[in-house]
Coordinates of C-alpha atoms in Angstrom, one line a residue:
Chain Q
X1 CA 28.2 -9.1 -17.2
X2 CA 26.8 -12.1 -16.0
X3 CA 22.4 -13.0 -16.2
X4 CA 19.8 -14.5 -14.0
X5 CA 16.3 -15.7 -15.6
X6 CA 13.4 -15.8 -13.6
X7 CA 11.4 -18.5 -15.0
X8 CA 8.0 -16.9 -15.7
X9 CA 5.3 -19.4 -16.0
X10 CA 2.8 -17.8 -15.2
X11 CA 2.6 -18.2 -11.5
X12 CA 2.6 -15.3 -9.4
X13 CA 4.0 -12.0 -9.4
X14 CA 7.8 -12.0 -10.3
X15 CA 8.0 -8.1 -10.1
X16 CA 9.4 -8.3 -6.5
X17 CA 12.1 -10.9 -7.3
X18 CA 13.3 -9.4 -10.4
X19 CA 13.3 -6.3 -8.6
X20 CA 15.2 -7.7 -5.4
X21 CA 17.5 -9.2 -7.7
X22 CA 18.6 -6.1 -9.5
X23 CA 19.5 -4.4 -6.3
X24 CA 20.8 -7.4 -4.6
X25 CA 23.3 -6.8 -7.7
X26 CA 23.4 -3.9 -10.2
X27 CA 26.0 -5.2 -12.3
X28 CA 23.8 -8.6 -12.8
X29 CA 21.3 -9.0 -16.0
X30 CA 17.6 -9.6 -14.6
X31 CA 15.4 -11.8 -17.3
X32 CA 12.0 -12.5 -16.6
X33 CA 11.3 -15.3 -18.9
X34 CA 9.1 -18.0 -20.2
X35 CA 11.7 -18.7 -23.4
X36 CA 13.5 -22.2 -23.4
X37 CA 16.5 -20.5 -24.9
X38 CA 16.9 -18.0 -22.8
X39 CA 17.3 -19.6 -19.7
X40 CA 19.2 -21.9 -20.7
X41 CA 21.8 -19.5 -21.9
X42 CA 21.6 -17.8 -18.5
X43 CA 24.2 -18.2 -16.0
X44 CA 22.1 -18.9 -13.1
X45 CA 17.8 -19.5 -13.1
X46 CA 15.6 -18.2 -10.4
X47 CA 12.5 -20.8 -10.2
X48 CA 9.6 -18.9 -8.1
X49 CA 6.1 -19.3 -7.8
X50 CA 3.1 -18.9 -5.8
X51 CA -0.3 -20.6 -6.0
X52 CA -1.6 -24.8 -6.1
X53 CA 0.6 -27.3 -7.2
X54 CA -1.6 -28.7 -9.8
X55 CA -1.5 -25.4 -12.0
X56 CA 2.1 -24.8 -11.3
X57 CA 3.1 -28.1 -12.6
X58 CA 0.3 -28.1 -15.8
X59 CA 2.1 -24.9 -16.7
X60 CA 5.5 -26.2 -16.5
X61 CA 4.6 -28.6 -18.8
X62 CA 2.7 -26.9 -21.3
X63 CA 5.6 -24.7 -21.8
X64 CA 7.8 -27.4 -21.8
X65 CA 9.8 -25.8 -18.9
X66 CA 9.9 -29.4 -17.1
X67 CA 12.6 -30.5 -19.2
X68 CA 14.2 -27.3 -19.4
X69 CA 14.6 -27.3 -15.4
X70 CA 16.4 -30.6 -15.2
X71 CA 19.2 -29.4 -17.7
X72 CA 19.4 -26.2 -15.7
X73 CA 19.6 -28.2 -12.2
X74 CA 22.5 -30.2 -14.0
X75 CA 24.5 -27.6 -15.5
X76 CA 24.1 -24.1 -13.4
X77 CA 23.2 -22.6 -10.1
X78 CA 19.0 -23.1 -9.5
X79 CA 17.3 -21.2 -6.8
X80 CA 14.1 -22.7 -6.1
X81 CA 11.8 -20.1 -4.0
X82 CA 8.1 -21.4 -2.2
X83 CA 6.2 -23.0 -4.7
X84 CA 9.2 -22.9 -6.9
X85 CA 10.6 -25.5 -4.1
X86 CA 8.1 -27.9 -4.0
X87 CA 7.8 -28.3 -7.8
X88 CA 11.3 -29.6 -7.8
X89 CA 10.3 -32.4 -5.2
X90 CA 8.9 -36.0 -6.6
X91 CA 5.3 -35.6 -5.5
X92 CA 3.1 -33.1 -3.0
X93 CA 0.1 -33.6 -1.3
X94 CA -1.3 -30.9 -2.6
X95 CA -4.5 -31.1 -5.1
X96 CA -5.1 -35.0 -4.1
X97 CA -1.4 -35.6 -5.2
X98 CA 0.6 -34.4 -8.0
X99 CA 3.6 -35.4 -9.4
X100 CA 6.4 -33.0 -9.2
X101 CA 9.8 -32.5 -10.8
X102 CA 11.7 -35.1 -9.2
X103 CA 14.9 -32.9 -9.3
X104 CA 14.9 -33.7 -5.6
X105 CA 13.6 -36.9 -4.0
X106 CA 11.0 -36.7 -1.5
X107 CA 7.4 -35.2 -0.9
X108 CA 5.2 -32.3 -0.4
X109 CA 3.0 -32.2 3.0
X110 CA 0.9 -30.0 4.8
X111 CA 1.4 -28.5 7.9
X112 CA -1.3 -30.6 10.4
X113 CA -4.8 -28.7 10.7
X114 CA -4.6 -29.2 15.1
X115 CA -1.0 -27.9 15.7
X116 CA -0.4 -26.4 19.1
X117 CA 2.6 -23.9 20.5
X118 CA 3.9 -23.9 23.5
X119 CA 1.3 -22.1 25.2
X120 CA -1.5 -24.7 23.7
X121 CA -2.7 -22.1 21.4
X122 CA -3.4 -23.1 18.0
X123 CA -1.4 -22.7 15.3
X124 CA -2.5 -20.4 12.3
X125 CA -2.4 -22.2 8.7
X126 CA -0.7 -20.7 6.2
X127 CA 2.2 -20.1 8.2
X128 CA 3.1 -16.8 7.8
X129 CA 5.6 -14.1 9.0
X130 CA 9.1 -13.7 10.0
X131 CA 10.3 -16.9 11.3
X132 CA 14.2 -18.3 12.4
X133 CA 15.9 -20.1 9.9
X134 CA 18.9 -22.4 11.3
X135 CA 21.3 -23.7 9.2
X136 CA 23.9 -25.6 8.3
X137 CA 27.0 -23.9 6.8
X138 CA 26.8 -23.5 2.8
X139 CA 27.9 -20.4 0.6
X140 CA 24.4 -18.9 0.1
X141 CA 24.6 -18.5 4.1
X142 CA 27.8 -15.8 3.5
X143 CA 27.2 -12.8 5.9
X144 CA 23.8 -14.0 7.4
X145 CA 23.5 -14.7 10.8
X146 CA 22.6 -17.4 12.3
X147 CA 18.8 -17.8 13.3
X148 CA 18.0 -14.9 11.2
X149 CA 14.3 -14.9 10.5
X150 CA 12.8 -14.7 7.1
X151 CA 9.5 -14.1 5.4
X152 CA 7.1 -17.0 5.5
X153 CA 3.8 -17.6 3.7
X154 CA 2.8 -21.3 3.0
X155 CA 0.8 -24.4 3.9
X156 CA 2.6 -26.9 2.8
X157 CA 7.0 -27.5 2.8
X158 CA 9.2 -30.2 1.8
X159 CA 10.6 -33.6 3.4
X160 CA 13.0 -34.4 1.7
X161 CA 14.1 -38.1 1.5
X162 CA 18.1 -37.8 1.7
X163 CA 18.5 -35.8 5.3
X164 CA 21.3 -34.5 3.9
X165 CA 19.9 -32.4 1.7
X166 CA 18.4 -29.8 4.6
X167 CA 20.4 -26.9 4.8
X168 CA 18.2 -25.1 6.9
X169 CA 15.1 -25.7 9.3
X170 CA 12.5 -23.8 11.0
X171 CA 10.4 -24.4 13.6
X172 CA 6.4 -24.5 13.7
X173 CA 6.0 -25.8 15.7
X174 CA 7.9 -29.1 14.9
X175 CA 11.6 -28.5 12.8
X176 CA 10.7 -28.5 9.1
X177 CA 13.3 -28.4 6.3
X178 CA 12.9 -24.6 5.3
X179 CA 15.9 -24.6 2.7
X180 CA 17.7 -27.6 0.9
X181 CA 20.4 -27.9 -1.3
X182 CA 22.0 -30.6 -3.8
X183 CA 24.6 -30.1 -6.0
X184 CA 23.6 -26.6 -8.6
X185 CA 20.2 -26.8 -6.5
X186 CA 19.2 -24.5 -3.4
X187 CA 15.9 -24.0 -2.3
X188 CA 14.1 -22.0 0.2
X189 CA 10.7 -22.1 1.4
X190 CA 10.9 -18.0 2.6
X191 CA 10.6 -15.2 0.4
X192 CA 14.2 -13.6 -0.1
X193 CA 12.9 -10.7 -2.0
X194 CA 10.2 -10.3 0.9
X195 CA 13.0 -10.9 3.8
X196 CA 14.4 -7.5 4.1
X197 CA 18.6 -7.2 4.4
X198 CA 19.0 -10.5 5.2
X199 CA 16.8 -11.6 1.7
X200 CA 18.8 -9.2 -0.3
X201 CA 22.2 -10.9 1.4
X202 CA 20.8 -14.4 0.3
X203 CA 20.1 -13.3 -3.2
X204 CA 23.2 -11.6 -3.6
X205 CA 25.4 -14.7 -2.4
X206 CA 23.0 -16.6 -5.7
X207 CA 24.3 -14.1 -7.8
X208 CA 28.1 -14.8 -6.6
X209 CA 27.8 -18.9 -6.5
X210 CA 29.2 -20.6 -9.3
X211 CA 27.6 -24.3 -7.9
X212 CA 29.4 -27.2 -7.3
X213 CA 29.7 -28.5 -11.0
Chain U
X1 CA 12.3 -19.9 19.2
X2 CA 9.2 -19.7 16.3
X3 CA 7.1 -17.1 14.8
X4 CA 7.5 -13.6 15.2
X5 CA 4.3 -11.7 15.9
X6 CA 4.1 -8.9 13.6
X7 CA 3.8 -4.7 13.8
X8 CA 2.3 -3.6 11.0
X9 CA 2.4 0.3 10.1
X10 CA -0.9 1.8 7.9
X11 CA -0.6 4.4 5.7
X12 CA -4.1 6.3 5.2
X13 CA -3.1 8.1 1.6
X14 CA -4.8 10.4 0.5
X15 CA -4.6 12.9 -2.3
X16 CA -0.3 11.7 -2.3
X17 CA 0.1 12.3 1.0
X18 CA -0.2 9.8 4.3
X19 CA -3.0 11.3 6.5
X20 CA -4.3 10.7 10.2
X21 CA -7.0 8.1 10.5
X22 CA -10.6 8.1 8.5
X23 CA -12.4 9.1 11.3
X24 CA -10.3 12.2 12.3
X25 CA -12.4 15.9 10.9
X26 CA -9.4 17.5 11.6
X27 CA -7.4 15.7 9.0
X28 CA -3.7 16.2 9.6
X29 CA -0.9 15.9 7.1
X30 CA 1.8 12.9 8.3
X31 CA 4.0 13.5 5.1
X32 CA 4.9 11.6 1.3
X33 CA 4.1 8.4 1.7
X34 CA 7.4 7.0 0.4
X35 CA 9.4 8.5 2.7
X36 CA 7.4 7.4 5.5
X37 CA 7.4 3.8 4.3
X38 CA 11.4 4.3 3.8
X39 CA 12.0 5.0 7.1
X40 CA 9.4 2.4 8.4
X41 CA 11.2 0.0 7.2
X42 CA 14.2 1.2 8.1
X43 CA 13.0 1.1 12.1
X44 CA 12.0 -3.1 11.5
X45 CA 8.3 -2.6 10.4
X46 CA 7.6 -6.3 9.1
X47 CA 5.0 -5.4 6.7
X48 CA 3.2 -2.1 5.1
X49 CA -0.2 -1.1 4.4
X50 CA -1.6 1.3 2.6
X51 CA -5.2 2.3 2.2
X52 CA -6.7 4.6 -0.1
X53 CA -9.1 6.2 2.1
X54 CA -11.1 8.0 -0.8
X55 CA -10.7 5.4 -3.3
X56 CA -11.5 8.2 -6.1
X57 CA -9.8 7.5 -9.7
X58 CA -6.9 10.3 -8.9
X59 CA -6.4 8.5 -5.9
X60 CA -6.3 5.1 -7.1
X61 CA -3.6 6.3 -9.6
X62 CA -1.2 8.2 -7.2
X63 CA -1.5 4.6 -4.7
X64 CA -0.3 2.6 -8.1
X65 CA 2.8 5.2 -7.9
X66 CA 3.8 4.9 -4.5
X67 CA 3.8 1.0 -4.6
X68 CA 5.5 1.2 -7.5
X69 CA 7.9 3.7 -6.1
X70 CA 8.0 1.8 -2.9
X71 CA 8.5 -2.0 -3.7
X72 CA 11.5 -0.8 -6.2
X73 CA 13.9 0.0 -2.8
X74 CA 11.8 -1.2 0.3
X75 CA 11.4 -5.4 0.3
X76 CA 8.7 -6.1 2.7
X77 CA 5.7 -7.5 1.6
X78 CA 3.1 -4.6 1.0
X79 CA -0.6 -4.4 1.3
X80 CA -3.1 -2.2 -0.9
X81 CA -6.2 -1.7 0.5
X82 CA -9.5 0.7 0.2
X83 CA -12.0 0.6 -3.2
X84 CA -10.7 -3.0 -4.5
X85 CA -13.7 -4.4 -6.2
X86 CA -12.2 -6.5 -9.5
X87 CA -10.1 -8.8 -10.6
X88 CA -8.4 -6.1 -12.4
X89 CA -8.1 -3.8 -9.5
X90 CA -6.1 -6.6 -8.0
X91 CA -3.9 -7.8 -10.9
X92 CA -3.1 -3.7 -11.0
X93 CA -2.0 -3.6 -7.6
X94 CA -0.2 -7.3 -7.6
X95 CA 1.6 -5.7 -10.8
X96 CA 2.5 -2.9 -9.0
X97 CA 4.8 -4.5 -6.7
X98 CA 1.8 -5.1 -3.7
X99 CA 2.1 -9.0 -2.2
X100 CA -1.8 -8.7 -1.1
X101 CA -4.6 -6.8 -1.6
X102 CA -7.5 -5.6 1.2
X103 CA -10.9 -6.4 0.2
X104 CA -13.6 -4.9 2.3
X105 CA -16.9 -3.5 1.3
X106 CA -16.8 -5.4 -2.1
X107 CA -16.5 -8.8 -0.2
X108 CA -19.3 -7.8 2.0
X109 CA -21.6 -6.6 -1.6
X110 CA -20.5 -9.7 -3.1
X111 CA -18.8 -12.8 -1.2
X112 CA -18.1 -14.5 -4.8
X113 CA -15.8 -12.6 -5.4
X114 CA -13.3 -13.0 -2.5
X115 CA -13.7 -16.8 -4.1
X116 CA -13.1 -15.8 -7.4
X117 CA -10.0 -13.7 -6.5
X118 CA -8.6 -16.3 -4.3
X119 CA -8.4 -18.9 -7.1
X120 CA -7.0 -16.3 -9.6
X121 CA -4.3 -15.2 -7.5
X122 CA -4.1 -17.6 -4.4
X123 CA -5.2 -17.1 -0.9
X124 CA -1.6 -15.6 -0.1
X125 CA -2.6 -12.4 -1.1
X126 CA -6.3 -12.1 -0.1
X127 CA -6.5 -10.0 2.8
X128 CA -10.5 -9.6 4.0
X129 CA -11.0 -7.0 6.2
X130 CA -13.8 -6.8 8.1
X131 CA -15.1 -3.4 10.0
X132 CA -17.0 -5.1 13.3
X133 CA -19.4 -2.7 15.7
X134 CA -20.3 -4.4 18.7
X135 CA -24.3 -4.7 19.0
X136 CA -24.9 -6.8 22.2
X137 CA -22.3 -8.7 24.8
X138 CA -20.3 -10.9 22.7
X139 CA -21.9 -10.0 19.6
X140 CA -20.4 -7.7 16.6
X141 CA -21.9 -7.0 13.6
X142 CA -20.5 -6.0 10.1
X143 CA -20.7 -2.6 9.1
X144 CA -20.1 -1.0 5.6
X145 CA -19.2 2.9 4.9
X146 CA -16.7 3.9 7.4
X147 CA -19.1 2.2 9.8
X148 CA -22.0 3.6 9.3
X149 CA -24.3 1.5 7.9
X150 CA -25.1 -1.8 9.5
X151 CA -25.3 -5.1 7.1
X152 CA -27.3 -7.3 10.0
X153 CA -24.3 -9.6 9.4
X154 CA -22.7 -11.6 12.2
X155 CA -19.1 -10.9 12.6
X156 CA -17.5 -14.4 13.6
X157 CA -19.7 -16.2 10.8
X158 CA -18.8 -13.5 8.0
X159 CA -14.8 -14.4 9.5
X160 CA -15.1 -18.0 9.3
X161 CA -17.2 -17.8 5.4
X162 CA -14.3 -15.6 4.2
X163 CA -11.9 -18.1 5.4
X164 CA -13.9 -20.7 3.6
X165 CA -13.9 -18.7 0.3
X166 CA -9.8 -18.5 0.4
X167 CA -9.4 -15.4 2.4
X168 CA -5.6 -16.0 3.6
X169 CA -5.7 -13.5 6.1
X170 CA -8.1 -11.2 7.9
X171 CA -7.5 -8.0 8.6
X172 CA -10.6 -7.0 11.6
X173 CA -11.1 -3.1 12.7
X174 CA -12.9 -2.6 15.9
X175 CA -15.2 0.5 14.0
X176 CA -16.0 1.7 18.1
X177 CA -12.1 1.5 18.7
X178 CA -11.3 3.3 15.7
X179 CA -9.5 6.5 15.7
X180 CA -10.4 6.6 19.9
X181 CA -6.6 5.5 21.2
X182 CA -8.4 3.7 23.7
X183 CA -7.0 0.0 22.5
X184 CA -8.3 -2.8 20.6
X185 CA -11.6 -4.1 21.5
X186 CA -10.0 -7.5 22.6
X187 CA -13.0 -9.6 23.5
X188 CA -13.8 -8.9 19.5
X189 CA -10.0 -9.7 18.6
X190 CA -10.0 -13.0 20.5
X191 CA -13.5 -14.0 19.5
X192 CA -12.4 -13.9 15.7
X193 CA -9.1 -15.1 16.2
X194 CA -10.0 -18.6 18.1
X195 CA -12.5 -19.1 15.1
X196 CA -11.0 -18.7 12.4
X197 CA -7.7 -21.0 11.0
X198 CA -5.8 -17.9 9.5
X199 CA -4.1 -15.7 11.0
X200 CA -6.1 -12.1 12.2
X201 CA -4.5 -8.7 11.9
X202 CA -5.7 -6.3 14.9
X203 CA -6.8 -2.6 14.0
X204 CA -8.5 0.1 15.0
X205 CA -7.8 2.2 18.9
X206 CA -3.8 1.5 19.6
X207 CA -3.4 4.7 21.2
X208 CA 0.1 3.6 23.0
X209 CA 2.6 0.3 23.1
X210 CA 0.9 -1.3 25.8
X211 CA -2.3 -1.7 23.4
X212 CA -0.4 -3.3 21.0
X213 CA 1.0 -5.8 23.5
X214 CA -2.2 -6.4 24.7
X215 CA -3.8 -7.0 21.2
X216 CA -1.7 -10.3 21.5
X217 CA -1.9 -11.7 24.7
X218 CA -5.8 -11.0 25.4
X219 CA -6.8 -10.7 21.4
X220 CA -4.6 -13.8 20.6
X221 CA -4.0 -11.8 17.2
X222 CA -1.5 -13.1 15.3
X223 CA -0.2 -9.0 13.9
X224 CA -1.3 -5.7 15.4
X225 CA -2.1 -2.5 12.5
X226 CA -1.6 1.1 13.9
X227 CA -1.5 4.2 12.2
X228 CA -1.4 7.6 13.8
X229 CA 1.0 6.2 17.0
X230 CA 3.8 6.3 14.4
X231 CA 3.6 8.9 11.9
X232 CA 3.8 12.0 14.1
X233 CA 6.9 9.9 15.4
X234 CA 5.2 9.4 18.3
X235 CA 6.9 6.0 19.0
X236 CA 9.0 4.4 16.8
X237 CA 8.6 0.7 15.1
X238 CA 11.4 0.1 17.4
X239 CA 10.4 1.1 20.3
X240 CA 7.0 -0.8 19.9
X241 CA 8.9 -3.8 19.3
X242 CA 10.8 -3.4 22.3
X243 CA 7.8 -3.1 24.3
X244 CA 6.0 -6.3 22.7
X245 CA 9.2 -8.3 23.6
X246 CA 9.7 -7.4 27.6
X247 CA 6.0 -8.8 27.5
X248 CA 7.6 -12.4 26.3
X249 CA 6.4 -11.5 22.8
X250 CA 8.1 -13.2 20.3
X251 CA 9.4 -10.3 17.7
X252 CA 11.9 -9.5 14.9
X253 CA 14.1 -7.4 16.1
X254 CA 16.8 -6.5 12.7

């Protein structure tokens, strides 16, 4: 039987993600976990999180999870989810800058406060909804069509420095990078667990990938 | 290609069961509340919401139930609303299984605390909503109790000081359009909408599709609520959607 820890530090409910998980897959163990230990002795780590920046990287440290993410980004499959993706950037904009994981190089920016759509109506911030997700072909993608849209709610996403590293963008109105992925690491700014059949799908495929160590 | 504009089913619960609107004497049975959610989310419903329309302590507990029962097999994000007035009525419902929570009368009692919560648990999951009775021509004031007592409080400020507190999203009933199927009061809609950063729920009147379509392109809202139009099957999520899109409405159609 093979595990997934949910790193629990304190950020956000993980009820829906552990719950998602277990019926994304039955035969999988769902840990929702703070221990050191225990996630490293999991097959594959769920990193989620919602909330500022600032608090979600103070945790981190305080519970020494910082340390304990880079081994799991070298050594198993790491699905970063919202907040959970930003943290494993260098450095976001949020709270007058704070320095991230650095797992994967680049930065953390907010959306502009005067965006526009088509129509020259403004743009609400947080962007939130069920938005298209286009992507590039990777395992995690297995049965999901393409364009599907996914649950959104944030204010901020990822630029990642390497533009290899999107896997997926989205459109609001300008093409962000919506889900990224290097090496063990993928990373979604959507809510799977919030996202329906096509969320399940995604978490499921997590649960099958074995990474690319 | 972008955003999706979203359909929002309520569920008015009360006593277990999903009732017709507040505002009906005549209150009808619409069935168990997790069965109706099942099969919202079945027809492509893009979010829930259920309000506890008494808000008693019996209530409150069969509500934690249902969310319970209901975030274990349906993943959507879910909203809790009706008689939220602590930090610990919100970490109950977040634990639960709810994404967000629906403050209303508690915000309008004491604004702090729509501050307080939002730095607790992050503006992601505070939903204010505001009840609005029109008082002159392009004026709407805030009214507690189901609407019936005034608060002298100007709609489009109160809007734009929530948004400033951390509200994340505003959830604003039309209290003349309630329960009257007559459609949104749109001049309100739009008036909130284009001052406020966030996006704006419409509620209150959808009495058929065409309401709903025009609570985006007149109201500019950025997700329309109903209730009663879907419970007695009336029209399904579906078919709404279908309606919203031959008007060039962007939707997610599963």
């Amino acid at each position: 039987m093979s595990s997934v820890a949910i790193v629990d530090y304190g950020m956000g409910n993980l009820h829906s993600i552990a719950k998602a998980l277990q019926f994304a897959d039955d035969r999988t163990r769902v840990m929702v976990t703070a221990d050191a230990n225990t996630i490293l002795a999991a097959d594959r780590v769920v990193f989620p999180g919602v909330g500022a920046m600032r608090d979600c990287m103070q945790a981190l440290r305080t519970l020494g999870l910082d340390e304990v993410l880079h081994t799991v980004a070298r050594t198993k499959p790491l699905l970063g989810i919202c907040l959970g993706m930003q943290a494993l950037l260098t450095e976001s904009a949020e709270n007058d800058q704070v320095s991230c994981l650095n797992i994967v190089k680049g930065q953390v920016v907010r959306f502009a406060a005067d965006l526009q759509d088509q129509h020259g109506q403004a743009l609400k911030i947080p962007h939130m909804g069920w938005n298209q997700v286009h992507y590039e072909s990777h395992p995690l993608w297995h049965n999901i069509q393409q364009d599907s849209r996914f649950y959104f709610v944030h204010s901020y996403y990822v630029q990642p420095q390497a533009a290899g590293v999107t896997i997926a963008t989205t459109q609001y109105p300008e093409a962000f990078t919506c889900a990224l992925a290097q090496e063990n690491v993928f990373a979604v700014q959507f809510h799977p667990e919030k996202s329906q059949v096509v969320g399940l799908q995604l978490l499921q495929n997590f649960l099958h990938w074995d990474g690319l160590v | 290609m972008g955003l999706a504009k979203r359909i929002i089913p309520c569920l008015d619960v009360d006593n277990g069961r999903v009732v017709k609107g507040v505002k009906f004497v005549d209150i009808r049975d619409a069935g168990d509340p997790v069965e109706i959610a099942r099969r919202y989310d079945r027809e492509g419903a893009d979010e829930l919401t259920f309000l506890d329309i008494t808000a008693t302590h019996d209530n409150r507990e069969t509500i934690v139930h249902v969310v319970e029962k209901v975030a274990s097999e349906v993943f959507i994000p879910l909203t809790v609303g009706g008689g939220i007035r602590t930090l610990d009525d919100i970490r109950r419902m977040l634990n639960a299984g709810a994404d967000k929570v629906g403050i209303n009368s508690a915000a309008v009692f004491n604004p702090d605390f729509v501050r307080e919560a939002a730095e607790r648990f992050g503006s992601q999951c505070i939903v204010v909503a505001i009840d609005a009775k029109k008082v002159a021509e392009q004026r709407w004031e805030i009214f507690t109790h189901g609407g019936r007592k005034p608060t002298g409080i100007d709609a489009i400020e109160w809007a734009q000081r929530m948004v400033n507190y951390g509200a994340g999203e505003i959830l604003l009933t039309s209290m003349d359009r309630d329960g009257t199927r007559e459609g949104f009061d749109l001049p309100l809609t739009r008036a909130i909408s284009e001052a406020v950063s966030v996006p704006v729920i419409a509620s209150g009147g959808v009495g058929n599709l065409e309401h709903l379509a025009q609570g985006v392109l007149q109201g500019k809202a950025d997700a329309v609520l109903a209730a009663s139009i879907f419970h007695f099957a009336e029209y399904t999520i579906l078919e709404a959607k279908q309606a919203m899109a031959a008007h060039g409405i962007e939707v997610r159609l599963a």
